[in-house]
Short mmCIF file of C-alpha atoms in Angstrom, two decimals:
data_model
loop_
_atom_site.label_atom_id
_atom_site.label_comp_id
_atom_site.label_asym_id
_atom_site.label_seq_id
_atom_site.Cartn_x
_atom_site.Cartn_y
_atom_site.Cartn_z
CA MET O 1 -22.83 -37.73 95.04
CA LYS O 2 -24.36 -34.60 96.57
CA THR O 3 -25.43 -32.03 94.00
CA ALA O 4 -25.42 -28.28 94.50
CA VAL O 5 -26.29 -25.15 92.56
CA VAL O 6 -23.69 -22.41 93.08
CA LEU O 7 -24.38 -18.79 92.17
CA LEU O 8 -21.27 -17.57 90.38
CA SER O 9 -20.83 -13.92 89.48
CA GLY O 10 -17.19 -14.26 88.52
CA GLY O 11 -16.07 -12.13 91.46
CA LEU O 12 -13.72 -13.06 94.27
CA ASP O 13 -16.40 -14.06 96.75
CA SER O 14 -18.55 -16.28 94.55
CA THR O 15 -15.44 -17.96 93.10
CA THR O 16 -14.23 -18.83 96.60
CA CYS O 17 -17.73 -20.02 97.43
CA LEU O 18 -17.66 -22.36 94.44
CA ALA O 19 -14.24 -23.71 95.49
CA ILE O 20 -15.63 -24.38 98.99
CA ALA O 21 -18.65 -26.26 97.58
CA ARG O 22 -16.29 -28.40 95.47
CA SER O 23 -14.02 -29.02 98.48
CA GLN O 24 -17.06 -30.26 100.42
CA GLY O 25 -17.61 -32.94 97.79
CA PHE O 26 -20.49 -31.37 95.91
CA LYS O 27 -21.08 -31.98 92.24
CA VAL O 28 -21.71 -28.39 91.13
CA HIS O 29 -24.07 -26.78 88.63
CA ALA O 30 -22.84 -23.21 88.39
CA LEU O 31 -25.32 -20.44 87.60
CA SER O 32 -24.47 -16.93 86.51
CA ILE O 33 -27.14 -14.30 86.19
CA ASP O 34 -26.74 -11.63 83.56
CA TYR O 35 -28.94 -8.95 85.08
CA GLY O 36 -27.90 -6.16 82.75
CA GLN O 37 -25.04 -5.11 85.00
CA ARG O 38 -22.38 -2.77 83.71
CA HIS O 39 -19.62 -5.29 84.28
CA ARG O 40 -20.46 -7.85 81.61
CA ILE O 41 -16.83 -8.93 81.60
CA GLU O 42 -17.70 -10.78 84.83
CA LEU O 43 -19.75 -13.27 82.83
CA GLU O 44 -16.82 -14.20 80.60
CA ARG O 45 -14.65 -14.64 83.65
CA ALA O 46 -17.34 -16.71 85.35
CA ALA O 47 -17.31 -19.17 82.44
CA ARG O 48 -13.52 -19.56 82.70
CA ILE O 49 -13.66 -20.00 86.48
CA ALA O 50 -16.43 -22.60 86.22
CA SER O 51 -14.31 -24.60 83.84
CA GLN O 52 -11.16 -24.24 86.00
CA LEU O 53 -13.01 -25.46 89.09
CA GLY O 54 -14.50 -28.53 87.43
CA VAL O 55 -18.24 -27.89 87.48
CA SER O 56 -20.75 -30.29 85.93
CA SER O 57 -22.48 -27.48 84.09
CA HIS O 58 -22.44 -23.70 83.85
CA ARG O 59 -25.50 -21.78 82.77
CA ILE O 60 -26.04 -18.09 82.21
CA VAL O 61 -29.59 -16.84 82.69
CA ALA O 62 -30.28 -13.40 81.27
CA ILE O 63 -32.72 -11.13 83.08
CA ASP O 64 -33.00 -7.49 82.25
CA LEU O 65 -33.35 -5.75 85.61
CA ARG O 66 -32.68 -2.34 84.06
CA THR O 67 -36.45 -2.12 83.49
CA ILE O 68 -37.04 -2.01 87.24
CA GLY O 69 -34.04 0.27 87.91
CA GLY O 70 -32.93 1.55 91.28
CA SER O 71 -29.20 0.79 91.33
CA ALA O 72 -25.91 2.22 90.09
CA LEU O 73 -25.09 -1.28 88.84
CA THR O 74 -28.04 -1.44 86.47
CA ALA O 75 -29.21 2.15 85.90
CA ALA O 76 -27.53 5.29 84.64
CA ILE O 77 -26.19 6.38 88.04
CA ASP O 78 -22.45 6.92 88.60
CA VAL O 79 -20.61 4.29 90.61
CA PRO O 80 -19.14 6.11 93.65
CA LYS O 81 -15.32 6.26 93.72
CA SER O 82 -12.67 6.73 96.39
CA ARG O 83 -15.05 6.67 99.35
CA SER O 84 -13.56 6.33 102.82
CA SER O 85 -14.20 3.09 104.71
CA ASP O 86 -16.40 5.15 107.02
CA GLU O 87 -18.56 6.30 104.09
CA MET O 88 -18.74 2.72 102.79
CA SER O 89 -19.88 1.23 106.07
CA HIS O 90 -22.86 3.53 106.59
CA GLY O 91 -26.28 2.90 105.12
CA ILE O 92 -27.31 1.01 102.04
CA PRO O 93 -25.07 1.81 99.08
CA ILE O 94 -26.50 2.96 95.75
CA THR O 95 -25.00 -0.16 94.19
CA TYR O 96 -27.79 -2.07 95.98
CA VAL O 97 -30.02 -3.80 93.40
CA PRO O 98 -33.63 -4.06 94.65
CA ALA O 99 -34.43 -7.62 95.74
CA ARG O 100 -31.28 -8.85 93.98
CA ASN O 101 -30.49 -11.86 96.14
CA THR O 102 -34.16 -12.83 96.29
CA ILE O 103 -34.22 -12.89 92.49
CA LEU O 104 -30.87 -14.72 92.19
CA LEU O 105 -31.87 -17.36 94.76
CA SER O 106 -35.26 -17.84 93.08
CA ILE O 107 -33.64 -18.63 89.76
CA ALA O 108 -31.12 -20.89 91.52
CA LEU O 109 -34.07 -22.66 93.11
CA GLY O 110 -35.65 -23.25 89.71
CA LEU O 111 -32.40 -24.77 88.46
CA ALA O 112 -31.99 -26.81 91.65
CA GLU O 113 -35.40 -28.34 91.10
CA THR O 114 -34.54 -29.17 87.48
CA VAL O 115 -31.15 -30.80 88.24
CA GLY O 116 -32.26 -32.50 91.47
CA ALA O 117 -30.18 -30.40 93.89
CA PHE O 118 -31.25 -29.39 97.39
CA ASP O 119 -28.18 -27.32 98.21
CA ILE O 120 -27.76 -23.75 96.98
CA PHE O 121 -24.53 -21.84 97.59
CA ILE O 122 -24.32 -18.05 97.57
CA GLY O 123 -21.27 -15.91 98.33
CA ALA O 124 -23.19 -13.51 100.59
CA ASN O 125 -21.20 -11.73 103.25
CA VAL O 126 -22.40 -9.61 106.18
CA LEU O 127 -19.15 -7.82 106.96
CA ASP O 128 -18.35 -6.02 103.75
CA TYR O 129 -21.99 -5.60 102.81
CA SER O 130 -23.61 -4.84 106.13
CA GLY O 131 -25.92 -2.39 104.40
CA TYR O 132 -27.54 -5.02 102.16
CA PRO O 133 -30.65 -6.49 103.82
CA ASP O 134 -30.55 -9.56 101.59
CA CYS O 135 -27.10 -10.62 102.80
CA ARG O 136 -28.26 -11.25 106.36
CA PRO O 137 -28.59 -14.75 107.89
CA GLU O 138 -32.27 -14.25 108.73
CA PHE O 139 -33.00 -13.50 105.08
CA LEU O 140 -31.13 -16.60 103.91
CA ASP O 141 -32.95 -18.79 106.45
CA ALA O 142 -36.30 -17.37 105.36
CA PHE O 143 -35.45 -18.18 101.75
CA ALA O 144 -34.67 -21.82 102.59
CA ARG O 145 -38.06 -22.08 104.35
CA LEU O 146 -39.76 -20.57 101.32
CA ALA O 147 -37.97 -23.00 98.98
CA ASN O 148 -39.45 -25.98 100.79
CA LEU O 149 -42.96 -24.57 100.31
CA ALA O 150 -42.38 -23.39 96.74
CA THR O 151 -41.41 -26.60 95.01
CA LYS O 152 -42.79 -29.94 93.99
CA VAL O 153 -39.84 -31.77 95.60
CA GLY O 154 -40.06 -29.60 98.73
CA ILE O 155 -43.71 -30.36 99.44
CA GLU O 156 -43.40 -33.99 98.42
CA GLY O 157 -40.67 -34.27 101.06
CA ALA O 158 -38.06 -35.71 98.66
CA GLY O 159 -35.49 -33.54 100.43
CA HIS O 160 -34.92 -30.34 102.29
CA PHE O 161 -33.50 -27.22 100.68
CA ARG O 162 -30.53 -25.58 102.32
CA VAL O 163 -29.00 -22.20 101.50
CA HIS O 164 -25.25 -22.25 102.17
CA ALA O 165 -23.44 -18.96 102.65
CA PRO O 166 -19.99 -20.16 103.77
CA LEU O 167 -18.45 -16.67 103.49
CA LEU O 168 -21.15 -15.02 105.55
CA LYS O 169 -19.01 -14.03 108.52
CA MET O 170 -15.55 -14.09 106.97
CA THR O 171 -13.44 -11.00 106.41
CA LYS O 172 -12.18 -10.38 102.87
CA ALA O 173 -8.68 -11.46 104.04
CA GLU O 174 -10.06 -14.74 105.45
CA ILE O 175 -11.94 -15.39 102.20
CA ILE O 176 -8.76 -14.86 100.17
CA ARG O 177 -6.68 -17.10 102.46
CA GLU O 178 -9.30 -19.86 102.23
CA GLY O 179 -9.41 -19.54 98.45
CA VAL O 180 -5.63 -19.68 98.14
CA ARG O 181 -5.60 -22.78 100.39
CA LEU O 182 -8.11 -24.40 98.01
CA GLY O 183 -6.02 -23.49 94.97
CA VAL O 184 -8.15 -20.67 93.55
CA ASP O 185 -6.36 -18.56 90.95
CA TYR O 186 -7.65 -15.06 91.65
CA THR O 187 -6.17 -13.70 88.41
CA THR O 188 -9.38 -14.66 86.64
CA THR O 189 -11.80 -13.16 89.16
CA ILE O 190 -13.03 -9.63 88.78
CA SER O 191 -14.54 -7.52 91.56
CA CYS O 192 -14.62 -4.01 90.10
CA TYR O 193 -18.03 -2.28 89.79
CA ASP O 194 -16.73 -0.21 86.89
CA PRO O 195 -14.01 -2.03 84.90
CA ASP O 196 -12.74 -0.66 81.60
CA PRO O 197 -13.60 -2.47 78.32
CA GLN O 198 -10.50 -4.67 78.64
CA GLY O 199 -11.58 -5.84 82.09
CA LEU O 200 -9.02 -3.75 83.98
CA ALA O 201 -10.24 -2.79 87.46
CA CYS O 202 -10.72 0.90 88.33
CA GLY O 203 -9.06 0.48 91.72
CA GLU O 204 -11.29 3.14 93.30
CA CYS O 205 -14.85 1.85 93.66
CA ASP O 206 -15.92 0.33 96.98
CA SER O 207 -15.47 -3.18 95.66
CA CYS O 208 -11.92 -2.53 94.38
CA GLN O 209 -10.96 -0.92 97.68
CA LEU O 210 -12.28 -3.87 99.70
CA ARG O 211 -10.46 -6.29 97.43
CA ARG O 212 -7.09 -4.48 97.62
CA LYS O 213 -7.35 -4.18 101.38
CA GLY O 214 -8.24 -7.88 101.58
CA PHE O 215 -5.16 -9.02 99.69
CA MET O 216 -2.98 -6.71 101.78
CA GLU O 217 -4.40 -8.00 105.06
CA ALA O 218 -4.20 -11.62 103.88
CA GLY O 219 -0.52 -11.12 103.04
CA VAL O 220 -1.20 -12.43 99.53
CA LEU O 221 0.11 -10.73 96.41
CA ASP O 222 -2.80 -9.00 94.64
CA PRO O 223 -2.95 -10.42 91.09
CA THR O 224 -5.54 -7.88 89.92
CA SER O 225 -4.83 -5.92 86.73
CA TYR O 226 -5.65 -2.29 87.48
CA ALA O 227 -6.23 0.41 84.88
CA ALA O 228 -3.27 2.68 84.01
CA GLY O 229 -2.14 4.96 86.79
CA GLU O 230 -2.97 2.49 89.53
CA MET Y 1 -53.02 6.87 97.14
CA LYS Y 2 -52.06 3.27 97.80
CA THR Y 3 -49.64 1.85 95.24
CA ALA Y 4 -49.47 -1.77 94.11
CA VAL Y 5 -47.47 -3.91 91.74
CA VAL Y 6 -49.69 -6.33 89.81
CA LEU Y 7 -48.27 -9.32 87.94
CA LEU Y 8 -50.01 -9.36 84.59
CA SER Y 9 -49.56 -12.27 82.20
CA GLY Y 10 -52.31 -11.18 79.85
CA GLY Y 11 -54.46 -14.17 80.78
CA LEU Y 12 -57.96 -14.21 82.20
CA ASP Y 13 -56.90 -14.60 85.84
CA SER Y 14 -54.20 -11.91 86.03
CA THR Y 15 -56.42 -9.47 84.09
CA THR Y 16 -59.24 -9.97 86.60
CA CYS Y 17 -56.70 -9.61 89.40
CA LEU Y 18 -55.59 -6.26 87.97
CA ALA Y 19 -59.21 -5.09 87.71
CA ILE Y 20 -59.73 -6.05 91.38
CA ALA Y 21 -56.62 -4.11 92.47
CA ARG Y 22 -57.91 -1.04 90.58
CA SER Y 23 -61.40 -1.44 92.12
CA GLN Y 24 -59.79 -1.44 95.59
CA GLY Y 25 -58.35 2.00 94.86
CA PHE Y 26 -54.76 1.02 94.12
CA LYS Y 27 -52.58 2.98 91.78
CA VAL Y 28 -51.12 0.11 89.77
CA HIS Y 29 -47.70 -0.59 88.28
CA ALA Y 30 -48.28 -3.62 86.06
CA LEU Y 31 -45.44 -6.07 85.50
CA SER Y 32 -45.29 -8.73 82.80
CA ILE Y 33 -42.51 -11.27 82.78
CA ASP Y 34 -41.33 -12.60 79.45
CA TYR Y 35 -39.84 -15.88 80.59
CA GLY Y 36 -39.34 -17.35 77.15
CA GLN Y 37 -42.79 -18.92 77.15
CA ARG Y 38 -44.27 -20.25 73.95
CA HIS Y 39 -47.20 -17.89 74.10
CA ARG Y 40 -45.49 -14.57 73.42
CA ILE Y 41 -48.75 -13.20 72.12
CA GLU Y 42 -49.73 -12.90 75.81
CA LEU Y 43 -47.27 -10.05 76.23
CA GLU Y 44 -48.86 -7.99 73.45
CA ARG Y 45 -52.26 -8.59 74.99
CA ALA Y 46 -50.93 -7.68 78.44
CA ALA Y 47 -49.83 -4.27 77.14
CA ARG Y 48 -53.32 -3.62 75.69
CA ILE Y 49 -55.04 -4.76 78.89
CA ALA Y 50 -52.77 -2.59 81.06
CA SER Y 51 -53.70 0.43 79.01
CA GLN Y 52 -57.44 -0.45 79.04
CA LEU Y 53 -57.43 -0.78 82.83
CA GLY Y 54 -55.66 2.52 83.49
CA VAL Y 55 -52.37 1.51 85.05
CA SER Y 56 -49.70 4.05 86.00
CA SER Y 57 -47.01 2.04 84.25
CA HIS Y 58 -46.52 -1.29 82.52
CA ARG Y 59 -43.12 -2.93 82.36
CA ILE Y 60 -41.99 -6.10 80.68
CA VAL Y 61 -38.99 -7.83 82.25
CA ALA Y 62 -37.35 -10.44 80.06
CA ILE Y 63 -35.82 -13.50 81.72
CA ASP Y 64 -34.80 -16.50 79.72
CA LEU Y 65 -35.89 -19.47 81.81
CA ARG Y 66 -35.37 -21.88 78.90
CA THR Y 67 -31.80 -22.25 80.16
CA ILE Y 68 -33.05 -23.95 83.32
CA GLY Y 69 -35.73 -25.95 81.49
CA GLY Y 70 -38.16 -28.35 83.10
CA SER Y 71 -41.53 -27.30 81.66
CA ALA Y 72 -43.66 -27.73 78.58
CA LEU Y 73 -44.17 -23.96 78.60
CA THR Y 74 -40.48 -23.17 78.22
CA ALA Y 75 -38.80 -26.32 76.88
CA ALA Y 76 -39.33 -28.49 73.83
CA ILE Y 77 -42.01 -30.70 75.40
CA ASP Y 78 -45.48 -31.00 73.84
CA VAL Y 79 -48.32 -29.24 75.61
CA PRO Y 80 -50.86 -31.95 76.55
CA LYS Y 81 -54.22 -31.70 74.76
CA SER Y 82 -57.76 -32.91 75.38
CA ARG Y 83 -57.08 -34.33 78.84
CA SER Y 84 -60.07 -35.26 80.98
CA SER Y 85 -60.74 -33.16 84.07
CA ASP Y 86 -59.69 -36.21 86.07
CA GLU Y 87 -56.30 -36.30 84.35
CA MET Y 88 -55.91 -32.55 84.88
CA SER Y 89 -56.64 -32.67 88.58
CA HIS Y 90 -54.02 -35.28 89.47
CA GLY Y 91 -50.41 -34.49 90.20
CA ILE Y 92 -48.26 -31.63 89.06
CA PRO Y 93 -48.71 -30.92 85.34
CA ILE Y 94 -45.74 -30.77 82.97
CA THR Y 95 -46.67 -27.15 82.28
CA TYR Y 96 -45.29 -26.44 85.79
CA VAL Y 97 -42.31 -24.06 85.52
CA PRO Y 98 -39.77 -24.71 88.32
CA ALA Y 99 -39.98 -22.01 90.99
CA ARG Y 100 -42.02 -19.85 88.63
CA ASN Y 101 -44.08 -17.89 91.14
CA THR Y 102 -41.04 -17.47 93.40
CA ILE Y 103 -39.19 -15.89 90.48
CA LEU Y 104 -42.18 -13.75 89.40
CA LEU Y 105 -42.81 -12.49 92.94
CA SER Y 106 -39.09 -11.74 93.44
CA ILE Y 107 -39.02 -9.50 90.39
CA ALA Y 108 -42.29 -7.90 91.49
CA LEU Y 109 -40.66 -7.25 94.87
CA GLY Y 110 -37.73 -5.51 93.19
CA LEU Y 111 -40.13 -3.27 91.28
CA ALA Y 112 -42.22 -2.66 94.41
CA GLU Y 113 -39.14 -1.42 96.21
CA THR Y 114 -38.27 0.87 93.30
CA VAL Y 115 -41.76 2.43 92.95
CA GLY Y 116 -42.50 2.54 96.69
CA ALA Y 117 -45.24 -0.10 96.75
CA PHE Y 118 -45.88 -2.56 99.58
CA ASP Y 119 -48.72 -4.44 97.93
CA ILE Y 120 -48.13 -7.13 95.33
CA PHE Y 121 -51.04 -8.75 93.49
CA ILE Y 122 -50.79 -12.17 91.84
CA GLY Y 123 -53.59 -14.09 90.11
CA ALA Y 124 -52.73 -17.40 91.82
CA ASN Y 125 -55.56 -19.87 92.25
CA VAL Y 126 -55.67 -23.09 94.24
CA LEU Y 127 -58.67 -24.70 92.58
CA ASP Y 128 -57.65 -24.96 88.95
CA TYR Y 129 -53.97 -25.35 89.78
CA SER Y 130 -54.07 -27.55 92.83
CA GLY Y 131 -50.95 -29.33 91.60
CA TYR Y 132 -48.76 -26.23 91.68
CA PRO Y 133 -47.00 -25.90 95.06
CA ASP Y 134 -46.35 -22.21 94.51
CA CYS Y 135 -50.05 -21.35 94.25
CA ARG Y 136 -50.80 -22.36 97.84
CA PRO Y 137 -51.62 -19.83 100.60
CA GLU Y 138 -48.74 -21.02 102.81
CA PHE Y 139 -46.31 -20.30 99.99
CA LEU Y 140 -47.72 -16.81 99.44
CA ASP Y 141 -47.56 -16.04 103.18
CA ALA Y 142 -43.96 -17.25 103.33
CA PHE Y 143 -43.09 -14.96 100.45
CA ALA Y 144 -44.55 -11.92 102.21
CA ARG Y 145 -42.45 -12.75 105.29
CA LEU Y 146 -39.36 -13.10 103.12
CA ALA Y 147 -40.09 -9.74 101.43
CA ASN Y 148 -39.97 -7.92 104.75
CA LEU Y 149 -36.53 -9.39 105.46
CA ALA Y 150 -35.21 -8.95 101.94
CA THR Y 151 -35.58 -5.24 101.42
CA LYS Y 152 -34.25 -1.94 102.64
CA VAL Y 153 -37.78 -0.62 103.23
CA GLY Y 154 -38.83 -3.87 104.90
CA ILE Y 155 -36.07 -3.87 107.51
CA GLU Y 156 -36.25 -0.12 108.02
CA GLY Y 157 -39.91 -0.64 108.90
CA ALA Y 158 -41.20 1.91 106.37
CA GLY Y 159 -44.06 -0.48 105.66
CA HIS Y 160 -45.10 -4.09 105.54
CA PHE Y 161 -45.24 -6.11 102.34
CA ARG Y 162 -48.44 -7.95 101.55
CA VAL Y 163 -49.03 -10.51 98.81
CA HIS Y 164 -52.62 -10.32 97.58
CA ALA Y 165 -54.08 -13.29 95.75
CA PRO Y 166 -57.75 -12.29 95.47
CA LEU Y 167 -58.60 -15.18 93.12
CA LEU Y 168 -57.04 -17.81 95.35
CA LYS Y 169 -60.21 -19.68 96.25
CA MET Y 170 -62.51 -18.60 93.43
CA THR Y 171 -63.76 -20.95 90.73
CA LYS Y 172 -63.13 -19.95 87.11
CA ALA Y 173 -66.82 -19.06 86.81
CA GLU Y 174 -66.64 -16.82 89.89
CA ILE Y 175 -63.53 -15.11 88.51
CA ILE Y 176 -65.29 -14.42 85.20
CA ARG Y 177 -68.41 -13.09 86.90
CA GLU Y 178 -66.32 -10.76 89.08
CA GLY Y 179 -64.39 -9.54 86.05
CA VAL Y 180 -67.57 -8.88 84.07
CA ARG Y 181 -68.98 -6.98 87.06
CA LEU Y 182 -65.84 -4.81 87.04
CA GLY Y 183 -66.11 -4.18 83.32
CA VAL Y 184 -63.28 -6.40 82.08
CA ASP Y 185 -63.38 -7.08 78.34
CA TYR Y 186 -62.20 -10.68 78.09
CA THR Y 187 -61.83 -10.46 74.31
CA THR Y 188 -58.28 -9.21 74.83
CA THR Y 189 -57.20 -11.85 77.36
CA ILE Y 190 -55.56 -15.04 76.21
CA SER Y 191 -55.35 -18.24 78.24
CA CYS Y 192 -54.18 -20.85 75.73
CA TYR Y 193 -50.89 -22.64 76.41
CA ASP Y 194 -50.41 -23.22 72.70
CA PRO Y 195 -52.01 -20.47 70.58
CA ASP Y 196 -51.42 -20.25 66.83
CA PRO Y 197 -49.31 -17.41 65.42
CA GLN Y 198 -52.40 -15.18 65.07
CA GLY Y 199 -53.21 -15.63 68.75
CA LEU Y 200 -56.13 -18.00 68.18
CA ALA Y 201 -56.62 -20.40 71.09
CA CYS Y 202 -56.25 -24.17 70.50
CA GLY Y 203 -59.35 -24.98 72.54
CA GLU Y 204 -57.87 -28.26 73.76
CA CYS Y 205 -55.06 -27.64 76.26
CA ASP Y 206 -55.87 -27.72 79.99
CA SER Y 207 -56.01 -23.94 80.15
CA CYS Y 208 -58.44 -23.64 77.19
CA GLN Y 209 -60.68 -26.33 78.66
CA LEU Y 210 -60.80 -24.61 82.05
CA ARG Y 211 -61.57 -21.29 80.39
CA ARG Y 212 -64.40 -22.64 78.22
CA LYS Y 213 -65.94 -24.46 81.16
CA GLY Y 214 -65.64 -21.27 83.23
CA PHE Y 215 -67.57 -19.14 80.74
CA MET Y 216 -70.20 -21.85 80.41
CA GLU Y 217 -70.67 -22.15 84.17
CA ALA Y 218 -70.68 -18.37 84.60
CA GLY Y 219 -73.41 -18.08 82.00
CA VAL Y 220 -71.31 -15.56 80.11
CA LEU Y 221 -70.77 -15.70 76.36
CA ASP Y 222 -67.20 -16.87 75.67
CA PRO Y 223 -65.55 -14.15 73.54
CA THR Y 224 -62.47 -16.27 72.82
CA SER Y 225 -61.35 -16.70 69.21
CA TYR Y 226 -60.58 -20.37 68.73
CA ALA Y 227 -58.54 -21.85 65.88
CA ALA Y 228 -60.44 -23.24 62.88
CA GLY Y 229 -62.54 -26.30 63.57
CA GLU Y 230 -63.38 -25.23 67.11
#
């Protein structure tokens, strides 16, 4: 059976990505990275999702990226709220974590080598996150090339690493429809950059806005629990 | 002034590498990664070395790689002792940490982006560690290419990332001689894979053997404190 490592944040995208890997027949080792983000509730959700979707293992690797700073998700910078779609689509948002996907993929590569996997899945997407350099196809291809030079199994030619980003060119609505088709229960997933302590979504950050719009456009009832007033 | 990020483990190689970066006129942000290794004493030494060598900042990023396992340095596997140089030079040692340098360089890249550096120094060496795929020049070149695709500053063309590995083709004796020339005090550095709680080196692991041989060949008095009986 083919084995894959799937990066699982506990959000809508990575959960759908995991469901896709499972639907393609992969035995999955899920990997969540606790990089000191504000939304720690994601990690609890990730564990539940991993179990719901029948993974072989789920690991959480803690790395404290607050030391290197630079992002509203890890440092003491306010998460922007209620931005227009025009504001969201220009430039690199302050929620960008320096070298985030490079770091996440590196750790996934370490795990892949340990469990004997050559396939790494990441829920990267170029449409919603056009401002993030490390969500682009050329970056993901370059990482796969690096992986084959970086590892014992890569240089010994036991296999060839592949980075799968099945959501790369899908709209949020397409991602949701695909997930629903595969039986994903989006109640468990959390997308908000700034949830309250109970895990209720703020409804106003970029990520919440993209998610709401996605459910609306997909014609699927949004199961998200929003904070009071929403 | 040129700014660099230097990966500093607190060992002989990375300390010399830091001294070389300083001698080339770089303002240095030193970065130590606490990846759950046995030899935590290295981190205390790294902080002392960073201060001795006049860095602009020293950060320690904690990442718990024990979760992904695979190495005698992070998992519950015995560190091999008293191997012959023939045994050491064949194959990939069990002290190999999966994707280690990929992970270390990724975090260094995140810091580089935050502090505005385009130069990353790593004490990688192909001679002593011929078995490690991620110490080879083709790996380091591939990482620099990846870095330019992975980052905001890379794709905006603000500069070009370079990975410097000045020790890459030096023998241990050459590294020691260069360090002594630059005024490095090797008393503080620690190389042992399995030091005792006081930081005394075992004298018998591969790393201790390479270090002792290096001082001997360099004709420099070995300032290392070895455990009793050595």
